[in-house]
Amino acid sequence: MATNHEETKRKRRRIALVGGTGDLGLGLAARLARAYDVTVGSRDAARAAEAAAEASRLSGVRVEGAENVEAARASDIAVLAIPSLPSDDVLDSLKPAVAGKLVVSPIVPMEVRDGLFSAPPAASSAAERVASVLATRVAAAFHTVPAARLLEVGRALDYDVLVTADTRAVYDEAAAVVSSIPGLRPLYAGPLRNSRMVEEMTPNLLNVGKLNGIKHPSIRVV
Amino acid sequence: MATNHEETKRKRRRIALVGGTGDLGLGLAARLARAYDVTVGSRDAARAAEAAAEASRLSGVRVEGAENVEAARASDIAVLAIPSLPSDDVLDSLKPAVAGKLVVSPIVPMEVRDGLFSAPPAASSAAERVASVLATRVAAAFHTVPAARLLEVGRALDYDVLVTADTRAVYDEAAAVVSSIPGLRPLYAGPLRNSRMVEEMTPNLLNVGKLNGIKHPSIRVV
């Protein structure tokens, strides 16, 4: 049968959720585990194992846990499931483990003032910084997908996910990861130099959610 | 009857579309004319009269035309329906005419590079500049409403409109203008210092539309 043939040909790829013990990492792990083998990473191997057990429980599929660099090394794709831009030292430590691989950045630099969110004044983006240090194929994605909704694994999603990447080929690789989660539609938002506009949607949406009583706001392009 | 009583009490307010001879100005004029008296403004009174005739034809309601300052002076609310930030001289010339009135800025500063759009590197927003020169109540709104869809007056809209304003009271005034157009939902996005994030949604959406074959893209917050 065609489907069996396809399955034989296409080995499941492994995704590492680097720093993936928070809500976004766990939520993505649980949702991605249907189409990918998944390893949750943490600086601490014991915390990674705990988070992996939780992601396994949520997804009903076995999810592995490992220290961050080990998780990245064991995987074909790394998602940096961390809330803010790590130091160059931390990124540097990942560099050999992600060489030649796709790295996906959902990182959103944010400041808080008087209870509202904004992007820091720096003109560039977290994704550009990640790409410049890691020197591999980088796409930015998942910024506006509410972690809390990912964690409700029984809940149907219906969100658009803006993706930046310097080439259409890298976009296509990242879009395949996004669209492996039912209800997420990837949309190409241009090269990494456009990432700031995409990353800024998150503080903007968080404000809109807070000021208008919309819980876990996300977007659809219509 | 209560409705008659209400209508007697509530005199229709007049809105000026300053620089309103382009698609956004005409589209807003046509859509706003159901709930407001409307004057289309232009630097040139003859062009304003032509645009007013076109807006009257589109809306089926009489729309006036006048030179910009005259249009603003004759109105209770001024919408700056101009594509890019005017010079301080042009803003200064409007200042006496809009004193004590609500001014709505849909202005989106944009740059084009290799066929894609981005916000200029300047850290602040058009709305903040407008507010600092005009020194009256300013709200930013309408950035992501496609002018082409407004012009199709028979077409039902279903868009969210993010609005910034320094107080909830000024937001409420601007939100009343937005929600007078059926199918537009105003959402408060915080004070004017948040306007850059709102203004940046437009180049971002234009890129997404262009790169993914979505005609006249807009957004809904879900």
Coordinates of C-alpha atoms in Angstrom, one line a residue:
Chain A
M1 CA 0.0 0.0 0.0
A2 CA 1.2 3.5 -0.8
T3 CA 1.0 4.6 2.8
N4 CA 3.1 1.7 4.1
H5 CA 5.6 2.4 1.4
E6 CA 5.8 6.0 2.4
E7 CA 6.2 5.1 6.1
T8 CA 9.0 2.7 5.2
K9 CA 10.8 5.3 3.2
R10 CA 10.3 8.1 5.7
K11 CA 12.1 7.6 9.0
R12 CA 10.7 9.7 11.8
R13 CA 12.9 12.7 12.5
R14 CA 13.8 13.7 16.0
I15 CA 13.1 17.2 17.4
A16 CA 14.8 18.6 20.5
L17 CA 13.0 21.1 22.6
V18 CA 16.0 22.9 24.0
G19 CA 15.2 24.4 27.4
G20 CA 11.8 22.7 27.0
T21 CA 10.7 22.3 30.6
G22 CA 8.4 25.3 30.5
D23 CA 4.8 25.5 29.2
L24 CA 5.9 26.2 25.6
G25 CA 8.4 23.4 25.6
L26 CA 6.0 20.9 27.1
G27 CA 3.1 22.0 25.0
L28 CA 5.2 21.7 21.8
A29 CA 6.6 18.4 22.9
A30 CA 3.2 17.0 23.5
R31 CA 1.8 18.2 20.2
L32 CA 4.9 17.4 18.1
A33 CA 5.2 13.9 19.5
R34 CA 2.5 12.6 17.1
A35 CA 4.7 13.3 14.0
Y36 CA 8.2 13.4 15.4
D37 CA 10.3 11.6 17.9
V38 CA 10.8 14.2 20.6
T39 CA 13.5 14.9 23.2
V40 CA 12.9 17.5 25.9
G41 CA 16.1 19.3 26.9
S42 CA 17.1 21.1 30.1
R43 CA 20.3 22.3 31.6
D44 CA 19.6 19.7 34.3
A45 CA 19.2 16.1 33.1
A46 CA 16.9 15.2 36.0
R47 CA 14.5 18.1 35.2
A48 CA 14.6 17.0 31.5
A49 CA 13.6 13.5 32.5
E50 CA 10.7 14.8 34.7
A51 CA 9.5 17.1 31.9
A52 CA 9.8 14.2 29.4
A53 CA 7.6 12.0 31.6
E54 CA 5.0 14.8 31.7
A55 CA 5.2 15.2 27.9
S56 CA 4.8 11.5 27.5
R57 CA 1.8 11.5 29.7
L58 CA 0.2 14.4 27.8
S59 CA 0.9 13.0 24.3
G60 CA 0.4 9.3 25.0
V61 CA 3.7 8.7 23.2
R62 CA 7.2 8.1 24.6
V63 CA 9.1 11.4 24.9
E64 CA 12.8 11.4 25.8
G65 CA 14.6 13.8 28.2
A66 CA 18.3 14.8 28.1
E67 CA 20.6 17.7 29.0
N68 CA 20.3 20.5 26.4
V69 CA 23.4 19.9 24.3
E70 CA 22.8 16.1 24.3
A71 CA 19.2 16.6 23.3
A72 CA 20.3 18.8 20.4
R73 CA 23.0 16.4 19.3
A74 CA 20.6 13.4 19.3
S75 CA 18.1 15.3 17.1
D76 CA 17.6 16.4 13.5
I77 CA 15.9 19.7 14.4
A78 CA 16.2 21.9 17.5
V79 CA 13.5 24.2 18.8
L80 CA 14.8 26.8 21.3
A81 CA 11.8 26.6 23.6
I82 CA 13.2 29.3 26.0
P83 CA 11.4 32.5 27.0
S84 CA 14.2 35.0 26.3
L85 CA 17.4 35.2 24.3
P86 CA 20.1 33.2 25.9
S87 CA 23.6 34.6 26.3
D88 CA 26.1 34.0 23.5
D89 CA 28.0 31.6 25.7
V90 CA 24.9 29.4 26.0
L91 CA 24.2 29.6 22.3
D92 CA 27.9 28.8 21.6
S93 CA 27.7 25.7 23.7
L94 CA 24.9 24.5 21.4
K95 CA 26.7 25.3 18.2
P96 CA 28.5 22.0 17.5
A97 CA 25.3 20.0 18.4
V98 CA 23.1 21.9 15.9
A99 CA 25.7 22.3 13.0
G100 CA 24.0 21.5 9.7
K101 CA 20.6 21.2 11.4
L102 CA 17.4 23.3 11.3
V103 CA 17.0 25.5 14.4
V104 CA 13.6 27.1 15.2
S105 CA 13.4 30.2 17.4
P106 CA 10.1 31.0 19.1
I107 CA 12.1 33.5 21.3
V108 CA 10.3 36.8 22.1
P109 CA 12.4 39.5 23.7
M110 CA 10.0 41.5 26.0
E111 CA 10.0 44.3 28.5
V112 CA 7.3 45.0 31.0
R113 CA 6.3 48.5 32.0
D114 CA 3.2 49.4 34.1
G115 CA 1.9 45.9 33.6
L116 CA 2.1 46.1 29.8
F117 CA 4.5 44.5 27.4
S118 CA 6.7 45.9 24.7
A119 CA 9.7 44.9 22.6
P120 CA 13.1 46.2 23.8
P121 CA 14.4 49.2 21.9
A122 CA 17.1 47.2 20.1
A123 CA 16.4 47.3 16.4
S124 CA 17.2 43.6 15.6
S125 CA 15.6 40.4 16.6
A126 CA 16.3 37.3 18.7
A127 CA 16.2 35.2 15.6
E128 CA 18.9 37.2 13.9
R129 CA 21.1 36.9 17.0
V130 CA 20.5 33.2 17.2
A131 CA 21.4 32.8 13.5
S132 CA 24.5 34.8 13.7
V133 CA 25.9 32.8 16.7
L134 CA 24.7 29.3 15.6
A135 CA 25.7 29.7 11.9
T136 CA 23.2 27.1 10.8
R137 CA 19.7 27.2 9.1
V138 CA 17.5 29.2 11.4
A139 CA 13.7 29.9 11.2
A140 CA 11.6 31.9 13.6
A141 CA 8.2 30.5 14.4
F142 CA 5.5 29.8 17.1
H143 CA 5.8 33.2 18.8
T144 CA 2.0 33.8 18.9
V145 CA 0.9 30.2 19.8
P146 CA -0.4 30.2 23.3
A147 CA 1.5 27.6 25.4
A148 CA -1.5 27.1 27.6
R149 CA -3.6 26.0 24.5
L150 CA -0.8 23.6 23.3
L151 CA -0.9 22.0 26.8
E152 CA -4.6 21.3 26.4
V153 CA -3.8 18.4 24.1
G154 CA -7.5 17.6 23.6
R155 CA -8.3 21.1 22.3
A156 CA -8.5 21.8 18.6
L157 CA -6.3 24.7 17.6
D158 CA -7.0 27.3 14.8
Y159 CA -4.1 29.7 14.6
D160 CA -1.8 31.1 12.0
V161 CA 1.9 30.9 12.6
L162 CA 4.2 33.5 11.0
V163 CA 7.5 32.1 10.0
T164 CA 10.7 33.9 9.0
A165 CA 13.6 32.3 7.3
D166 CA 16.3 33.5 4.9
T167 CA 15.2 31.1 2.1
R168 CA 12.0 29.6 1.0
A169 CA 13.7 26.1 1.4
V170 CA 14.4 26.8 5.1
Y171 CA 10.9 28.2 5.5
D172 CA 9.5 24.9 4.0
E173 CA 11.5 22.9 6.5
A174 CA 10.1 24.9 9.4
A175 CA 6.6 25.0 7.9
A176 CA 6.6 21.2 7.9
V177 CA 7.2 21.3 11.6
V178 CA 4.4 23.8 12.2
S179 CA 1.9 22.1 10.0
S180 CA 2.6 18.7 11.7
I181 CA 0.4 20.1 14.5
P182 CA -3.2 20.1 13.3
G183 CA -4.8 23.5 13.4
L184 CA -1.6 25.5 12.9
R185 CA -1.2 27.2 9.5
P186 CA 2.3 28.3 8.7
L187 CA 2.7 31.6 6.8
Y188 CA 5.9 32.8 5.3
A189 CA 6.8 36.3 6.6
G190 CA 10.0 36.8 4.8
P191 CA 13.7 36.7 5.6
L192 CA 15.1 36.8 9.2
R193 CA 15.5 40.6 9.0
N194 CA 11.7 40.7 9.2
S195 CA 11.8 38.7 12.5
R196 CA 11.5 41.8 14.7
M197 CA 8.0 42.5 13.3
V198 CA 7.0 38.9 14.0
E199 CA 8.5 38.8 17.5
E200 CA 6.8 42.1 18.4
M201 CA 3.4 40.6 17.7
T202 CA 3.6 38.7 21.0
P203 CA 3.9 41.6 23.4
N204 CA 1.3 43.4 21.3
L205 CA -1.1 40.4 21.6
L206 CA -0.5 40.0 25.3
N207 CA -1.5 43.7 25.8
V208 CA -4.6 43.2 23.7
G209 CA -5.5 40.1 25.6
K210 CA -5.0 41.8 29.0
L211 CA -6.8 45.0 28.1
N212 CA -9.8 43.4 26.4
G213 CA -10.3 40.3 28.5
I214 CA -9.2 37.8 25.8
K215 CA -7.6 34.8 27.4
H216 CA -4.5 33.3 25.6
P217 CA -4.9 35.6 22.5
S218 CA -3.5 34.5 19.2
I219 CA -4.0 35.5 15.6
R220 CA -5.5 34.6 12.3
V221 CA -4.7 36.3 9.1
V222 CA -7.9 36.9 7.2
Chain B
M1 CA -40.5 56.3 21.2
A2 CA -37.1 55.8 22.9
T3 CA -35.3 55.6 19.6
N4 CA -36.8 58.9 18.4
H5 CA -35.9 60.5 21.7
E6 CA -32.3 59.2 21.4
E7 CA -32.1 60.6 17.8
T8 CA -33.3 64.0 18.9
K9 CA -30.8 64.1 21.7
R10 CA -27.9 62.9 19.7
K11 CA -26.8 65.3 17.0
R12 CA -24.8 63.5 14.3
R13 CA -21.1 64.3 14.7
R14 CA -18.9 65.2 11.7
I15 CA -15.7 63.4 10.8
A16 CA -13.0 64.9 8.5
L17 CA -10.9 62.5 6.5
V18 CA -7.8 64.7 6.2
G19 CA -5.9 63.9 3.0
G20 CA -8.8 61.6 2.3
T21 CA -8.7 61.3 -1.5
G22 CA -6.8 58.0 -1.6
D23 CA -8.3 54.6 -1.2
L24 CA -8.2 54.5 2.6
G25 CA -9.8 58.0 2.9
L26 CA -12.5 57.2 0.3
G27 CA -13.2 53.8 1.9
L28 CA -13.5 55.2 5.4
A29 CA -15.6 58.1 4.1
A30 CA -18.0 55.7 2.4
R31 CA -18.2 53.4 5.4
L32 CA -18.4 56.1 8.1
A33 CA -21.1 58.1 6.3
R34 CA -23.8 55.9 7.7
A35 CA -23.2 57.0 11.2
Y36 CA -21.4 60.3 10.9
D37 CA -21.6 63.4 8.7
V38 CA -18.3 63.2 6.7
T39 CA -16.1 65.7 5.0
V40 CA -13.3 64.6 2.7
G41 CA -10.3 66.8 2.9
S42 CA -7.5 67.5 0.4
R43 CA -4.7 70.1 0.0
D44 CA -6.7 71.0 -3.2
A45 CA -10.4 71.9 -2.7
A46 CA -11.3 70.8 -6.3
R47 CA -9.8 67.3 -5.6
A48 CA -11.6 67.2 -2.3
A49 CA -14.9 68.0 -4.1
E50 CA -14.3 65.2 -6.7
A51 CA -13.5 62.7 -3.9
A52 CA -16.5 63.7 -1.9
A53 CA -18.7 63.1 -5.0
E54 CA -17.2 59.6 -5.3
A55 CA -17.7 58.9 -1.6
S56 CA -21.3 60.1 -1.9
R57 CA -21.9 57.8 -4.8
L58 CA -20.3 54.9 -2.8
S59 CA -22.2 55.5 0.4
G60 CA -25.5 56.8 -1.0
V61 CA -25.3 59.6 1.5
R62 CA -24.1 63.2 0.9
V63 CA -20.4 63.6 1.7
E64 CA -18.8 67.0 1.7
G65 CA -15.4 68.0 0.4
A66 CA -13.1 70.8 1.6
E67 CA -9.5 71.9 1.8
N68 CA -7.8 69.9 4.7
V69 CA -7.7 72.6 7.3
E70 CA -11.2 73.7 6.5
A71 CA -12.4 70.1 6.7
A72 CA -10.8 69.6 10.1
R73 CA -12.2 72.9 11.4
A74 CA -15.7 72.0 10.3
S75 CA -15.6 68.6 12.0
D76 CA -15.7 67.1 15.5
I77 CA -13.2 64.4 14.8
A78 CA -10.3 64.3 12.3
V79 CA -8.9 61.1 10.8
L80 CA -5.5 61.5 9.2
A81 CA -6.1 59.4 6.1
I82 CA -2.7 59.9 4.7
P83 CA -0.2 57.1 3.8
S84 CA 2.9 58.4 5.5
L85 CA 3.8 60.8 8.3
P86 CA 3.4 64.4 7.1
S87 CA 6.0 67.0 7.9
D88 CA 5.8 68.9 11.1
D89 CA 4.8 72.0 9.0
V90 CA 1.8 70.2 7.6
L91 CA 0.8 69.0 11.1
D92 CA 1.3 72.5 12.5
S93 CA -1.1 73.9 9.9
L94 CA -3.8 71.5 11.2
K95 CA -3.1 72.3 14.9
P96 CA -5.6 75.1 15.4
A97 CA -8.3 73.3 13.5
V98 CA -8.1 70.1 15.6
A99 CA -7.6 71.8 19.0
G100 CA -9.7 70.0 21.6
K101 CA -10.9 67.4 19.1
L102 CA -10.1 63.7 18.7
V103 CA -7.5 63.0 16.0
V104 CA -7.2 59.4 14.7
S105 CA -4.0 58.3 13.1
P106 CA -4.0 55.3 10.8
I107 CA -0.5 56.3 9.5
V108 CA 1.9 53.5 8.9
P109 CA 5.6 54.4 8.3
M110 CA 7.0 51.8 5.9
E111 CA 10.1 51.1 3.9
V112 CA 10.4 48.8 0.9
R113 CA 13.4 46.6 0.3
D114 CA 13.6 43.9 -2.3
G115 CA 9.9 44.0 -2.7
L116 CA 9.2 43.4 1.0
F117 CA 8.0 45.9 3.6
S118 CA 9.4 46.9 7.0
A119 CA 9.1 49.6 9.6
P120 CA 11.8 52.3 9.5
P121 CA 14.5 51.9 12.1
A122 CA 13.2 54.9 14.2
A123 CA 12.1 53.6 17.6
S124 CA 9.0 55.6 18.0
S125 CA 5.7 55.7 16.1
A126 CA 3.8 58.0 13.7
A127 CA 1.0 58.3 16.3
E128 CA 3.4 59.6 19.0
R129 CA 4.8 62.2 16.5
V130 CA 1.3 63.3 15.6
A131 CA 0.3 63.6 19.3
S132 CA 3.4 65.6 20.1
V133 CA 2.8 68.1 17.4
L134 CA -1.0 68.4 17.5
A135 CA -1.2 68.4 21.3
T136 CA -4.8 67.1 21.4
R137 CA -6.4 63.8 22.1
V138 CA -4.9 61.2 19.6
A139 CA -5.7 57.6 19.0
A140 CA -4.1 55.3 16.5
A141 CA -6.4 52.9 14.6
F142 CA -7.4 51.4 11.3
H143 CA -3.8 50.4 10.3
T144 CA -4.7 46.8 9.3
V145 CA -8.0 47.4 7.6
P146 CA -7.6 46.9 3.9
A147 CA -8.7 50.0 2.0
A148 CA -9.7 47.9 -1.0
R149 CA -12.2 46.1 1.2
L150 CA -13.6 49.3 2.7
L151 CA -14.2 50.5 -0.9
E152 CA -16.3 47.4 -1.7
V153 CA -19.2 48.9 0.3
G154 CA -21.5 45.9 -0.3
R155 CA -18.9 43.6 1.3
A156 CA -19.3 42.4 4.9
L157 CA -16.2 43.0 6.9
D158 CA -14.9 40.8 9.8
Y159 CA -11.7 42.4 11.1
D160 CA -10.2 43.4 14.4
V161 CA -8.8 46.9 14.8
L162 CA -6.1 47.5 17.3
V163 CA -6.3 51.0 18.9
T164 CA -3.8 52.8 21.0
A165 CA -4.6 55.9 23.1
D166 CA -3.2 57.3 26.3
T167 CA -6.4 56.9 28.3
R168 CA -9.3 54.5 28.3
A169 CA -11.6 57.5 27.7
V170 CA -9.8 58.5 24.4
Y171 CA -9.8 54.8 23.4
D172 CA -13.5 54.7 24.0
E173 CA -14.0 57.8 21.7
A174 CA -12.0 56.2 18.9
A175 CA -13.6 52.8 19.5
A176 CA -17.0 54.3 18.9
V177 CA -15.7 55.5 15.5
V178 CA -14.3 52.1 14.6
S179 CA -17.4 50.1 15.8
S180 CA -19.7 52.4 13.8
I181 CA -18.5 50.4 10.8
P182 CA -20.2 47.0 11.0
G183 CA -17.7 44.1 11.0
L184 CA -14.9 46.1 12.7
R185 CA -14.1 45.2 16.3
P186 CA -12.0 47.7 18.2
L187 CA -9.5 46.3 20.6
Y188 CA -7.5 48.4 23.1
A189 CA -3.8 47.9 22.6
G190 CA -2.6 50.3 25.3
P191 CA -1.1 53.8 25.4
L192 CA 0.4 55.6 22.4
R193 CA 3.9 54.3 23.3
N194 CA 2.6 50.9 22.1
S195 CA 1.8 52.4 18.7
R196 CA 5.0 51.2 17.0
M197 CA 3.9 47.5 17.6
V198 CA 0.5 48.3 16.1
E199 CA 1.9 50.2 13.2
E200 CA 4.4 47.5 12.4
M201 CA 1.6 45.0 11.9
T202 CA 0.9 46.5 8.5
P203 CA 4.2 45.9 6.7
N204 CA 4.3 42.5 8.4
L205 CA 0.8 41.6 7.0
L206 CA 1.6 43.0 3.6
N207 CA 4.6 40.7 3.4
V208 CA 2.5 37.7 4.6
G209 CA -0.1 38.6 2.0
K210 CA 2.4 38.8 -0.8
L211 CA 4.4 35.7 0.1
N212 CA 1.4 33.5 0.7
G213 CA -1.0 34.7 -1.9
I214 CA -3.5 36.2 0.5
K215 CA -5.2 39.2 -1.1
H216 CA -5.8 42.3 1.1
P217 CA -4.7 40.5 4.4
S218 CA -6.0 41.7 7.7
I219 CA -6.2 40.1 11.2
R220 CA -8.4 38.7 13.8
V221 CA -7.4 38.1 17.3
V222 CA -8.6 34.7 18.4

